[in-house]
Amino acid sequence: MRGSSAIEQLLEQHSDQNLRVLVIWEPVLVTDWSPPSRSTLARISDRRARQFWDPKHLVSSDLIRNAKHSLGQPEPVCCFDHGIHWDEVILFAPHTEWKSMPPAIFWNGPVARVIPGLEKALHDSPP
């Protein structure tokens, strides 16, 4: 839950930026047997964020499949276990479309620990 709070703080600090955040919740722990509760979803209340429940790990599977074919793709240093990507943040350039995995500007985790690197990537990336 620290990652969701960290993302909410990041959005508050960048309230003037045209950012879009997709939050993908997926079952990773034994206790993750149902979608996130309202109180969990409320941790990220910024209107620029959209939250999704992915019980079959479709996003993680697509990351695995497409990252292998993306040359120069940064690889996260953590958060890959039992074939599942989790607790990561990925930053893409503005107007990026997902046909096959586009190159990421930043990809790392766990979310709560990599916010400074994400901040730098946001600052350094084109508007």
Short mmCIF file of C-alpha atoms in Angstrom, two decimals:
data_model
loop_
_atom_site.label_atom_id
_atom_site.label_comp_id
_atom_site.label_asym_id
_atom_site.label_seq_id
_atom_site.Cartn_x
_atom_site.Cartn_y
_atom_site.Cartn_z
CA MET A 1 0.00 0.00 0.00
CA ARG A 2 2.97 2.31 0.36
CA GLY A 3 3.29 2.40 -3.43
CA SER A 4 -0.22 3.72 -3.93
CA SER A 5 0.37 6.44 -1.33
CA ALA A 6 3.65 7.35 -3.04
CA ILE A 7 1.92 7.68 -6.42
CA GLU A 8 -0.81 9.87 -4.90
CA GLN A 9 1.88 12.15 -3.41
CA LEU A 10 3.71 12.30 -6.74
CA LEU A 11 0.50 13.34 -8.49
CA GLU A 12 -0.13 16.02 -5.86
CA GLN A 13 3.39 17.39 -6.38
CA HIS A 14 2.86 17.45 -10.15
CA SER A 15 -0.69 18.76 -10.15
CA ASP A 16 0.09 21.12 -13.04
CA GLN A 17 1.42 18.38 -15.34
CA ASN A 18 -0.63 16.58 -17.94
CA LEU A 19 0.02 13.08 -16.59
CA ARG A 20 -2.03 9.92 -16.97
CA VAL A 21 -1.58 7.07 -14.51
CA LEU A 22 -2.82 3.54 -15.00
CA VAL A 23 -2.82 1.52 -11.80
CA ILE A 24 -3.07 -2.21 -12.30
CA TRP A 25 -4.04 -4.21 -9.22
CA GLU A 26 -3.38 -7.94 -9.43
CA PRO A 27 -3.32 -10.88 -7.06
CA VAL A 28 0.23 -11.53 -5.89
CA LEU A 29 -0.05 -12.48 -2.24
CA VAL A 30 -2.18 -15.34 -0.94
CA THR A 31 -4.51 -12.74 0.59
CA ASP A 32 -5.10 -11.01 -2.79
CA TRP A 33 -8.12 -13.13 -3.70
CA SER A 34 -10.49 -10.28 -4.54
CA PRO A 35 -10.38 -6.86 -6.22
CA PRO A 36 -9.10 -3.95 -4.14
CA SER A 37 -11.60 -2.48 -1.70
CA ARG A 38 -13.00 1.04 -1.95
CA SER A 39 -10.65 2.17 0.80
CA THR A 40 -7.68 0.76 -1.12
CA LEU A 41 -8.77 2.44 -4.35
CA ALA A 42 -9.28 5.71 -2.45
CA ARG A 43 -5.54 5.86 -1.74
CA ILE A 44 -5.16 7.18 -5.29
CA SER A 45 -7.90 9.74 -5.68
CA ASP A 46 -6.35 11.94 -8.36
CA ARG A 47 -8.60 12.18 -11.42
CA ARG A 48 -5.65 11.55 -13.74
CA ALA A 49 -5.39 8.01 -12.42
CA ARG A 50 -7.41 5.04 -13.66
CA GLN A 51 -7.38 1.83 -11.65
CA PHE A 52 -7.96 -1.67 -12.97
CA TRP A 53 -8.21 -5.15 -11.46
CA ASP A 54 -6.25 -7.74 -13.45
CA PRO A 55 -6.92 -11.12 -11.81
CA LYS A 56 -5.36 -13.09 -14.68
CA HIS A 57 -2.15 -11.03 -14.87
CA LEU A 58 -2.78 -10.03 -18.48
CA VAL A 59 -0.74 -6.83 -18.21
CA SER A 60 2.17 -8.63 -16.59
CA SER A 61 2.07 -11.31 -19.30
CA ASP A 62 2.14 -8.63 -21.99
CA LEU A 63 5.09 -6.91 -20.30
CA ILE A 64 7.01 -10.18 -20.26
CA ARG A 65 6.17 -11.04 -23.86
CA ASN A 66 6.92 -7.61 -25.30
CA ALA A 67 9.90 -6.56 -23.16
CA LYS A 68 11.92 -9.43 -24.59
CA HIS A 69 11.57 -7.94 -28.07
CA SER A 70 12.17 -4.27 -27.19
CA LEU A 71 15.78 -3.34 -27.81
CA GLY A 72 17.25 -0.92 -25.30
CA GLN A 73 14.37 -1.47 -22.88
CA PRO A 74 15.32 -0.69 -19.29
CA GLU A 75 14.80 -3.70 -17.07
CA PRO A 76 13.42 -3.33 -13.55
CA VAL A 77 15.82 -4.41 -10.81
CA CYS A 78 13.14 -5.98 -8.69
CA CYS A 79 9.57 -7.09 -8.44
CA PHE A 80 9.40 -10.08 -10.74
CA ASP A 81 8.40 -13.31 -9.02
CA HIS A 82 6.69 -16.49 -10.18
CA GLY A 83 6.32 -15.02 -13.67
CA ILE A 84 4.54 -11.88 -12.48
CA HIS A 85 5.63 -8.24 -12.66
CA TRP A 86 4.36 -6.39 -9.58
CA ASP A 87 4.93 -3.16 -7.61
CA GLU A 88 6.64 -1.43 -10.52
CA VAL A 89 6.29 1.93 -12.18
CA ILE A 90 6.76 2.43 -15.90
CA LEU A 91 6.96 5.86 -17.53
CA PHE A 92 6.23 6.19 -21.24
CA ALA A 93 6.61 9.24 -23.45
CA PRO A 94 3.55 11.40 -24.12
CA HIS A 95 1.15 10.12 -26.80
CA THR A 96 2.58 6.61 -26.64
CA GLU A 97 0.30 3.91 -28.01
CA TRP A 98 0.50 0.31 -26.85
CA LYS A 99 0.65 -1.85 -29.97
CA SER A 100 3.75 -3.70 -28.89
CA MET A 101 5.54 -2.54 -25.80
CA PRO A 102 6.87 0.94 -26.51
CA PRO A 103 10.25 1.88 -25.10
CA ALA A 104 9.96 3.00 -21.50
CA ILE A 105 11.64 6.14 -20.25
CA PHE A 106 11.76 4.64 -16.77
CA TRP A 107 10.90 1.18 -15.44
CA ASN A 108 11.72 0.10 -11.90
CA GLY A 109 10.31 -0.77 -8.51
CA PRO A 110 9.21 -1.17 -5.87
CA VAL A 111 7.11 1.94 -6.37
CA ALA A 112 7.62 3.44 -2.91
CA ARG A 113 11.42 3.24 -3.28
CA VAL A 114 11.89 4.49 -6.84
CA ILE A 115 9.91 7.74 -6.71
CA PRO A 116 13.12 9.86 -6.75
CA GLY A 117 14.23 8.14 -9.98
CA LEU A 118 10.76 8.58 -11.45
CA GLU A 119 10.83 12.28 -10.48
CA LYS A 120 14.14 12.68 -12.32
CA ALA A 121 12.78 10.87 -15.38
CA LEU A 122 9.68 13.11 -15.38
CA HIS A 123 11.88 16.18 -15.14
CA ASP A 124 14.24 15.02 -17.91
CA SER A 125 11.62 13.70 -20.34
CA PRO A 126 10.14 15.82 -23.13
CA PRO A 127 6.82 17.56 -22.38
#
